[in-house]
Amino acid sequence: RRRHRSHHHRRRRNPDRVAHAIPPSMRCDYPPKGGERQARFAPTRDPLRTRMGTEAYRPQFFARPSFPPTPPSAKADAMTVRVDMGVDGKGDAVAMDLEELLATRLLVQGNSGSGKSHLLRRLLEQSAPWVQQAIIDPEGDFVTLAERFGHLVIEAEDHTERGLQVAGERARLHRVSTVLNLEGLDAENQMRRAAAFLGGLFDVARDHWYPMLVVVDEAQLFAPAIAGEVSDEARKLSLGAMTNLMCRGRKRGLAGIIATQRLAKLAKNVAAEASNFLMGRTFLDIDMARAADLLGMERRQAEAFRDLERGQFMALGPALSRRPLRLNIGPTDTSPRNSTPRLMPMPEAALEDARAVILAAPPPDASRPQRRPAPDLLEQLRAAKAAAPVISAEVVEEPVSAEELAE
């Protein structure tokens, strides 16, 4: 026991005596020299172990690697584009992540006069330099974007459904921002032509799936929840195009942005695909409850939608905010062609002058042929009866039988 302890102390006091037991390939000086160097185990050839078919590993020291700087092109590719939408209740700027919007889509809801068109115009103006845009405009409000940002205005009334489909395909191929003006058409023709144009944007080759914002104003007209006065065929075409845009458009680079007056009027399979929400002023209980459910708010908090001013929205979504946020939309550089009506003084005119102007005989309509009076069917029947020849009844004698002759 004493011999073992002394041998142990000798080995601990004289570490050089056991150095011969460590192969030269495994020896290392500690501590490493220089604070910037670190150790790693790297394979090294040892003659003895090579003959035995094994490799020895010893710690080696090397300088910490220095990576080259990121080139400017890679920085541009990784850049996140955020567009300014306005300010919150505290006055801080609120930005929308454009790349996240392309992947998650947007739903805007608000009563008439709540500022939906103003919100869409702000978003289109801020994102116009960064991404291609297509706008389905049923009232002709967004045609003024062409003067400032170079959008191509397509008058749907002057083109057929096939022509609009081809126009949508070519706009996607050449990456031209467009405004489809549906003003002047009835509801059925609006649905048919919008469906044809959206179909052209959707049915392009994979090589041309560039990022694109597709804005649909008054989306309840093109994706109604219930059947209306239009034909079933037109409703199916329009609803199918809107469903493809919101459900299958993401992989083709199409980001749907839809605006509606009431969520109850919009088809559920179209509204359910949006992950970003901007809820404006509304007063009906059913619409407030549904908007509160979409934003994750309690039912008692739904009363806040009645207190929103024009241009104020509750925002939620990965492209905007992870929590419900009150957003005041900022100003726009362009204005709609149909501005909000303002109060004006009544003209001073005498009643007799107004009577002469309003009740004057209408001018003849040269485009329509003169309408002929409906013919009197009774007079025609009487005339036909009087002109018909009188056919006298002839007496036909019956032949006499043989028995009568015998009698």
Coordinates of C-alpha atoms in Angstrom, one line a residue:
R1 CA 0.0 0.0 0.0
R2 CA 2.8 2.4 0.9
R3 CA 4.6 1.3 -2.3
H4 CA 1.6 2.0 -4.4
R5 CA 1.1 5.4 -2.9
S6 CA 4.7 6.4 -3.4
H7 CA 4.6 5.2 -7.0
H8 CA 1.4 7.3 -7.5
H9 CA 3.0 10.4 -6.1
R10 CA 6.1 9.9 -8.1
R11 CA 4.0 9.7 -11.3
R12 CA 2.1 12.8 -10.3
R13 CA 5.2 14.8 -9.3
N14 CA 7.2 13.8 -12.4
P15 CA 4.8 13.9 -15.3
D16 CA 7.8 13.7 -17.7
R17 CA 8.3 10.1 -16.7
V18 CA 4.9 9.1 -18.2
A19 CA 5.4 11.3 -21.4
H20 CA 7.0 8.3 -23.1
A21 CA 3.7 6.5 -22.9
I22 CA 2.0 9.2 -25.1
P23 CA 2.8 8.8 -28.8
P24 CA 4.3 11.9 -30.4
S25 CA 1.4 12.2 -32.7
M26 CA -0.9 12.7 -29.6
R27 CA 1.2 15.2 -27.7
C28 CA 0.0 18.8 -27.3
D29 CA 1.3 21.8 -25.4
Y30 CA -1.2 23.4 -23.0
P31 CA -2.4 26.0 -22.7
P32 CA -2.7 27.2 -26.3
K33 CA -0.8 30.3 -27.2
G34 CA -2.9 33.3 -28.2
G35 CA -6.5 34.0 -27.1
E36 CA -7.8 34.0 -30.7
R37 CA -6.9 30.3 -31.3
Q38 CA -9.1 27.4 -30.5
A39 CA -8.5 23.7 -30.5
R40 CA -10.1 21.1 -32.7
F41 CA -9.3 17.4 -33.3
A42 CA -8.0 16.8 -36.8
P43 CA -6.8 13.5 -38.2
T44 CA -3.1 13.0 -38.6
R45 CA -1.1 10.2 -39.9
D46 CA 1.0 8.1 -37.5
P47 CA 3.2 5.3 -38.9
L48 CA 2.4 2.8 -36.3
R49 CA -1.3 3.3 -36.3
T50 CA -1.4 3.5 -40.1
R51 CA 0.1 0.0 -40.2
M52 CA -2.6 -1.1 -37.8
G53 CA -5.3 0.3 -39.9
T54 CA -6.4 3.1 -37.5
E55 CA -5.8 6.8 -37.4
A56 CA -4.7 9.0 -34.5
Y57 CA -6.4 12.2 -33.6
R58 CA -4.6 15.0 -31.9
P59 CA -5.8 18.5 -31.0
Q60 CA -4.5 21.2 -33.3
F61 CA -4.8 24.9 -33.0
F62 CA -5.8 27.3 -35.8
A63 CA -7.0 30.9 -36.0
R64 CA -10.7 31.7 -35.9
P65 CA -12.0 31.8 -39.5
S66 CA -12.9 35.2 -40.9
F67 CA -15.8 35.0 -43.4
P68 CA -15.8 37.4 -46.4
P69 CA -18.3 40.2 -46.4
T70 CA -21.7 39.7 -47.9
P71 CA -21.9 41.0 -51.5
P72 CA -24.4 43.8 -52.2
S73 CA -26.5 41.6 -54.4
A74 CA -27.1 39.1 -51.6
K75 CA -28.0 41.9 -49.3
A76 CA -30.6 43.2 -51.7
D77 CA -32.1 39.7 -52.1
A78 CA -32.4 39.4 -48.3
M79 CA -33.9 42.9 -47.9
T80 CA -37.4 43.1 -46.4
V81 CA -39.7 45.7 -48.0
R82 CA -42.0 47.5 -45.6
V83 CA -44.5 50.0 -46.8
D84 CA -45.8 52.8 -44.6
M85 CA -49.5 52.6 -44.0
G86 CA -50.0 55.3 -41.3
V87 CA -49.7 55.7 -37.5
D88 CA -51.2 53.9 -34.5
G89 CA -53.0 55.4 -31.5
K90 CA -49.7 56.6 -30.0
G91 CA -48.5 58.3 -33.1
D92 CA -45.9 55.6 -34.0
A93 CA -45.5 54.6 -37.7
V94 CA -47.1 51.3 -38.7
A95 CA -45.5 49.5 -41.7
M96 CA -46.7 46.5 -43.7
D97 CA -44.3 43.7 -44.6
L98 CA -44.8 43.4 -48.3
E99 CA -43.1 40.0 -48.6
E100 CA -45.3 38.6 -45.8
L101 CA -48.4 40.1 -47.5
L102 CA -47.6 38.2 -50.7
A103 CA -47.7 34.9 -48.8
T104 CA -50.7 35.6 -46.4
R105 CA -53.2 37.8 -48.3
L106 CA -55.4 40.6 -46.9
L107 CA -59.1 41.1 -46.1
V108 CA -60.6 44.6 -45.6
Q109 CA -64.1 45.1 -44.2
G110 CA -66.0 48.2 -43.5
N111 CA -69.4 49.9 -44.1
S112 CA -69.8 52.3 -47.0
G113 CA -67.9 55.5 -46.2
S114 CA -65.5 53.9 -43.7
G115 CA -62.4 54.5 -45.9
K116 CA -61.8 51.2 -47.7
S117 CA -61.0 52.7 -51.0
H118 CA -58.7 55.2 -49.3
L119 CA -56.9 52.3 -47.6
L120 CA -56.5 50.4 -50.9
R121 CA -55.2 53.5 -52.6
R122 CA -52.6 54.1 -49.9
L123 CA -51.4 50.5 -50.1
L124 CA -51.2 50.6 -54.0
E125 CA -49.3 53.9 -54.0
Q126 CA -46.8 52.7 -51.5
S127 CA -46.1 49.3 -53.1
A128 CA -46.3 50.4 -56.8
P129 CA -42.4 50.7 -57.1
W130 CA -41.9 47.3 -55.6
V131 CA -44.4 44.8 -57.0
Q132 CA -46.7 44.4 -60.0
Q133 CA -50.4 45.2 -59.4
A134 CA -53.8 44.3 -60.9
I135 CA -57.0 46.0 -59.8
I136 CA -60.5 44.9 -60.3
D137 CA -62.4 48.2 -60.2
P138 CA -66.2 48.0 -60.5
E139 CA -66.8 51.8 -60.0
G140 CA -63.8 53.3 -61.9
D141 CA -62.2 54.8 -58.7
F142 CA -58.6 53.7 -59.4
V143 CA -58.1 54.8 -63.0
T144 CA -56.3 57.9 -61.7
L145 CA -53.4 55.7 -60.7
A146 CA -52.4 55.6 -64.4
E147 CA -51.4 59.3 -64.4
R148 CA -48.9 59.0 -61.5
F149 CA -47.7 55.4 -61.6
G150 CA -48.3 54.3 -65.2
H151 CA -51.0 51.7 -64.7
L152 CA -52.6 50.4 -67.9
V153 CA -56.4 51.1 -67.8
I154 CA -58.5 48.4 -69.5
E155 CA -62.1 49.4 -70.3
A156 CA -63.9 46.1 -69.9
E157 CA -66.9 47.4 -71.9
D158 CA -64.8 47.6 -75.0
H159 CA -63.5 44.0 -74.9
T160 CA -64.9 40.5 -75.1
E161 CA -64.4 37.8 -72.4
R162 CA -61.8 36.1 -74.6
G163 CA -60.0 39.3 -75.2
L164 CA -59.8 40.1 -71.4
Q165 CA -58.4 36.6 -70.7
V166 CA -55.6 37.1 -73.3
A167 CA -55.0 40.6 -71.8
G168 CA -54.6 39.1 -68.4
E169 CA -52.1 36.6 -69.7
R170 CA -50.0 39.2 -71.5
A171 CA -50.0 41.5 -68.5
R172 CA -48.6 38.7 -66.4
L173 CA -46.0 37.9 -69.0
H174 CA -44.7 41.5 -69.5
R175 CA -45.2 42.5 -65.8
V176 CA -47.4 45.5 -66.5
S177 CA -49.7 46.9 -63.7
T178 CA -53.3 47.1 -64.9
V179 CA -56.6 48.5 -63.8
L180 CA -59.7 46.7 -65.1
N181 CA -62.5 49.3 -65.2
L182 CA -65.9 47.6 -65.1
E183 CA -67.9 50.8 -64.9
G184 CA -70.9 50.9 -67.2
L185 CA -71.6 47.2 -67.2
D186 CA -74.4 45.4 -65.4
A187 CA -73.8 42.9 -62.6
E188 CA -73.7 39.8 -64.7
N189 CA -71.3 41.2 -67.3
Q190 CA -69.1 42.5 -64.6
M191 CA -68.8 39.0 -63.1
R192 CA -68.1 37.4 -66.4
R193 CA -65.4 39.8 -67.5
A194 CA -63.7 39.9 -64.1
A195 CA -63.7 36.0 -64.1
A196 CA -62.1 36.0 -67.6
F197 CA -59.4 38.5 -66.6
L198 CA -58.6 36.7 -63.4
G199 CA -58.4 33.4 -65.3
G200 CA -55.8 34.9 -67.6
L201 CA -53.7 36.0 -64.6
F202 CA -54.0 32.5 -63.1
D203 CA -53.4 30.3 -66.2
V204 CA -49.9 31.3 -67.2
A205 CA -46.8 29.1 -67.5
R206 CA -44.7 28.4 -64.4
D207 CA -41.8 30.5 -65.7
H208 CA -43.9 33.6 -65.4
W209 CA -45.2 33.3 -61.8
Y210 CA -43.9 36.7 -60.7
P211 CA -45.1 38.3 -57.5
M212 CA -48.3 40.3 -58.0
L213 CA -50.9 42.1 -55.9
V214 CA -54.5 41.5 -57.1
V215 CA -56.8 44.0 -55.5
V216 CA -60.6 43.3 -55.8
D217 CA -62.8 46.2 -54.6
E218 CA -66.4 45.4 -53.6
A219 CA -65.6 41.7 -53.5
Q220 CA -69.1 40.7 -52.5
L221 CA -70.2 41.4 -56.1
F222 CA -67.8 38.8 -57.5
A223 CA -68.0 36.2 -54.6
P224 CA -71.5 36.5 -53.2
A225 CA -72.5 34.2 -50.4
I226 CA -76.0 33.6 -51.8
A227 CA -77.4 33.6 -55.4
G228 CA -78.7 36.9 -56.5
E229 CA -80.3 38.2 -59.7
V230 CA -77.5 37.0 -61.9
S231 CA -77.5 33.7 -63.7
D232 CA -76.0 30.6 -62.1
E233 CA -73.4 30.3 -64.8
A234 CA -72.0 33.8 -64.3
R235 CA -72.0 33.3 -60.5
K236 CA -70.1 30.0 -60.8
L237 CA -67.5 31.5 -63.1
S238 CA -66.9 34.5 -60.9
L239 CA -66.9 32.5 -57.6
G240 CA -64.5 30.0 -59.1
A241 CA -62.0 32.7 -60.2
M242 CA -62.1 34.3 -56.8
T243 CA -61.6 31.0 -55.0
N244 CA -58.6 30.2 -57.2
L245 CA -57.2 33.6 -56.4
M246 CA -57.5 33.2 -52.6
C247 CA -56.9 29.5 -52.3
R248 CA -54.4 28.5 -55.0
G249 CA -52.9 31.9 -56.0
R250 CA -50.1 32.0 -53.5
K251 CA -48.0 29.3 -55.2
R252 CA -48.5 31.2 -58.5
G253 CA -47.3 34.5 -57.0
L254 CA -50.8 36.0 -56.7
A255 CA -51.6 37.8 -53.5
G256 CA -55.3 38.5 -53.1
I257 CA -56.4 41.7 -51.4
I258 CA -60.2 41.8 -51.1
A259 CA -62.4 44.6 -49.7
T260 CA -66.1 44.2 -48.8
Q261 CA -68.8 46.1 -47.1
R262 CA -70.1 43.2 -45.1
L263 CA -68.6 39.8 -44.2
A264 CA -72.0 38.2 -44.3
K265 CA -72.3 39.0 -48.0
L266 CA -68.9 37.4 -48.9
A267 CA -68.5 33.7 -49.6
K268 CA -66.8 32.0 -46.6
N269 CA -64.4 29.9 -48.6
V270 CA -63.0 33.2 -50.1
A271 CA -62.8 35.2 -46.8
A272 CA -61.3 32.3 -44.8
E273 CA -58.0 32.2 -46.8
A274 CA -56.9 35.6 -45.6
S275 CA -54.5 35.9 -42.7
N276 CA -54.3 39.7 -42.4
F277 CA -57.3 41.7 -41.5
L278 CA -58.2 45.4 -41.5
M279 CA -61.6 46.0 -39.9
G280 CA -63.2 49.4 -40.3
R281 CA -66.4 51.0 -39.0
T282 CA -69.5 48.8 -38.8
F283 CA -72.7 49.0 -36.9
L284 CA -74.6 45.7 -37.3
D285 CA -74.2 43.3 -34.4
I286 CA -73.6 40.2 -36.6
D287 CA -70.8 42.0 -38.4
M288 CA -69.2 43.3 -35.3
A289 CA -69.3 39.9 -33.6
R290 CA -67.7 38.2 -36.7
A291 CA -65.0 40.9 -36.9
A292 CA -64.2 40.5 -33.2
D293 CA -63.9 36.7 -33.7
L294 CA -61.5 37.2 -36.6
L295 CA -59.3 39.6 -34.6
G296 CA -59.4 37.4 -31.5
M297 CA -61.2 39.9 -29.4
E298 CA -63.9 39.3 -26.8
R299 CA -67.5 39.9 -27.6
R300 CA -67.7 42.9 -25.3
Q301 CA -64.9 44.5 -27.1
A302 CA -66.8 44.4 -30.4
E303 CA -68.4 47.7 -29.5
A304 CA -65.1 49.4 -30.4
F305 CA -65.9 49.0 -34.2
R306 CA -68.7 51.6 -33.8
D307 CA -66.4 54.2 -32.4
L308 CA -63.9 54.0 -35.4
E309 CA -63.7 57.2 -37.5
R310 CA -63.4 57.4 -41.2
G311 CA -59.9 56.0 -42.2
Q312 CA -59.4 54.1 -38.9
F313 CA -59.1 50.3 -38.9
M314 CA -58.3 47.6 -36.5
A315 CA -55.3 45.7 -37.9
L316 CA -54.1 42.1 -37.2
G317 CA -51.9 39.7 -39.1
P318 CA -48.3 38.6 -39.6
A319 CA -47.8 41.4 -42.1
L320 CA -49.1 44.1 -39.8
S321 CA -49.2 43.2 -36.0
R322 CA -49.4 40.1 -33.9
R323 CA -51.9 41.8 -31.6
P324 CA -55.0 44.0 -32.6
L325 CA -53.8 47.5 -33.3
R326 CA -55.7 50.6 -34.2
L327 CA -54.4 52.1 -37.4
N328 CA -55.0 55.5 -38.9
I329 CA -54.4 55.4 -42.6
G330 CA -52.1 58.0 -44.0
P331 CA -52.7 60.5 -46.9
T332 CA -52.6 59.6 -50.6
D333 CA -50.9 61.3 -53.5
T334 CA -53.8 60.7 -55.9
S335 CA -57.5 61.2 -55.5
P336 CA -60.4 59.1 -56.9
R337 CA -62.3 60.3 -60.0
N338 CA -65.6 60.1 -58.1
S339 CA -65.0 62.3 -55.0
T340 CA -67.2 62.3 -51.9
P341 CA -70.2 64.5 -52.5
R342 CA -70.1 67.8 -50.7
L343 CA -73.0 70.1 -49.6
M344 CA -73.6 72.9 -52.1
P345 CA -76.1 75.9 -52.1
M346 CA -79.2 75.4 -54.1
P347 CA -79.5 77.3 -57.4
E348 CA -81.7 80.3 -57.6
A349 CA -84.3 79.6 -60.3
A350 CA -88.0 80.4 -60.8
L351 CA -90.5 77.5 -60.6
E352 CA -91.8 78.3 -64.1
D353 CA -88.3 78.0 -65.6
A354 CA -87.7 74.7 -63.9
R355 CA -91.1 73.4 -65.1
A356 CA -90.3 74.3 -68.7
V357 CA -86.9 72.6 -68.5
I358 CA -87.8 69.4 -66.7
L359 CA -91.2 68.7 -68.3
A360 CA -90.1 69.5 -71.9
A361 CA -90.7 66.9 -74.6
P362 CA -87.9 64.4 -74.8
P363 CA -85.8 64.4 -77.9
P364 CA -86.3 61.6 -80.4
D365 CA -84.1 58.6 -79.9
A366 CA -82.5 58.0 -83.3
S367 CA -80.7 54.8 -82.2
R368 CA -84.0 53.0 -81.6
P369 CA -86.5 52.2 -84.3
Q370 CA -90.0 53.6 -84.0
R371 CA -92.2 51.3 -82.1
R372 CA -95.2 50.1 -84.0
P373 CA -98.6 49.8 -82.2
A374 CA -99.7 46.4 -81.3
P375 CA -102.2 44.9 -83.8
D376 CA -105.8 44.4 -82.7
L377 CA -106.4 40.7 -82.8
L378 CA -110.2 40.9 -82.5
E379 CA -110.4 43.1 -85.6
Q380 CA -108.2 40.8 -87.5
L381 CA -110.4 37.8 -86.7
R382 CA -113.5 39.7 -87.7
A383 CA -112.0 40.7 -91.0
A384 CA -110.8 37.1 -91.7
K385 CA -114.3 35.8 -90.9
A386 CA -116.0 38.3 -93.2
A387 CA -113.6 37.5 -96.1
A388 CA -114.0 33.8 -95.9
P389 CA -116.4 32.2 -98.6
V390 CA -119.8 30.9 -97.6
I391 CA -120.0 27.2 -98.1
S392 CA -123.6 26.0 -98.5
A393 CA -124.5 22.6 -97.1
E394 CA -125.4 20.0 -99.8
V395 CA -128.0 17.3 -99.3
V396 CA -126.6 13.9 -99.8
E397 CA -129.2 11.2 -100.9
E398 CA -128.8 7.8 -99.5
P399 CA -129.0 4.9 -102.0
V400 CA -132.1 2.7 -101.9
S401 CA -131.6 -0.8 -100.8
A402 CA -132.8 -4.0 -102.6
E403 CA -135.4 -4.7 -99.9
E404 CA -137.0 -1.3 -100.3
L405 CA -137.2 -1.8 -104.1
A406 CA -138.9 -5.2 -103.6
E407 CA -141.5 -3.7 -101.3

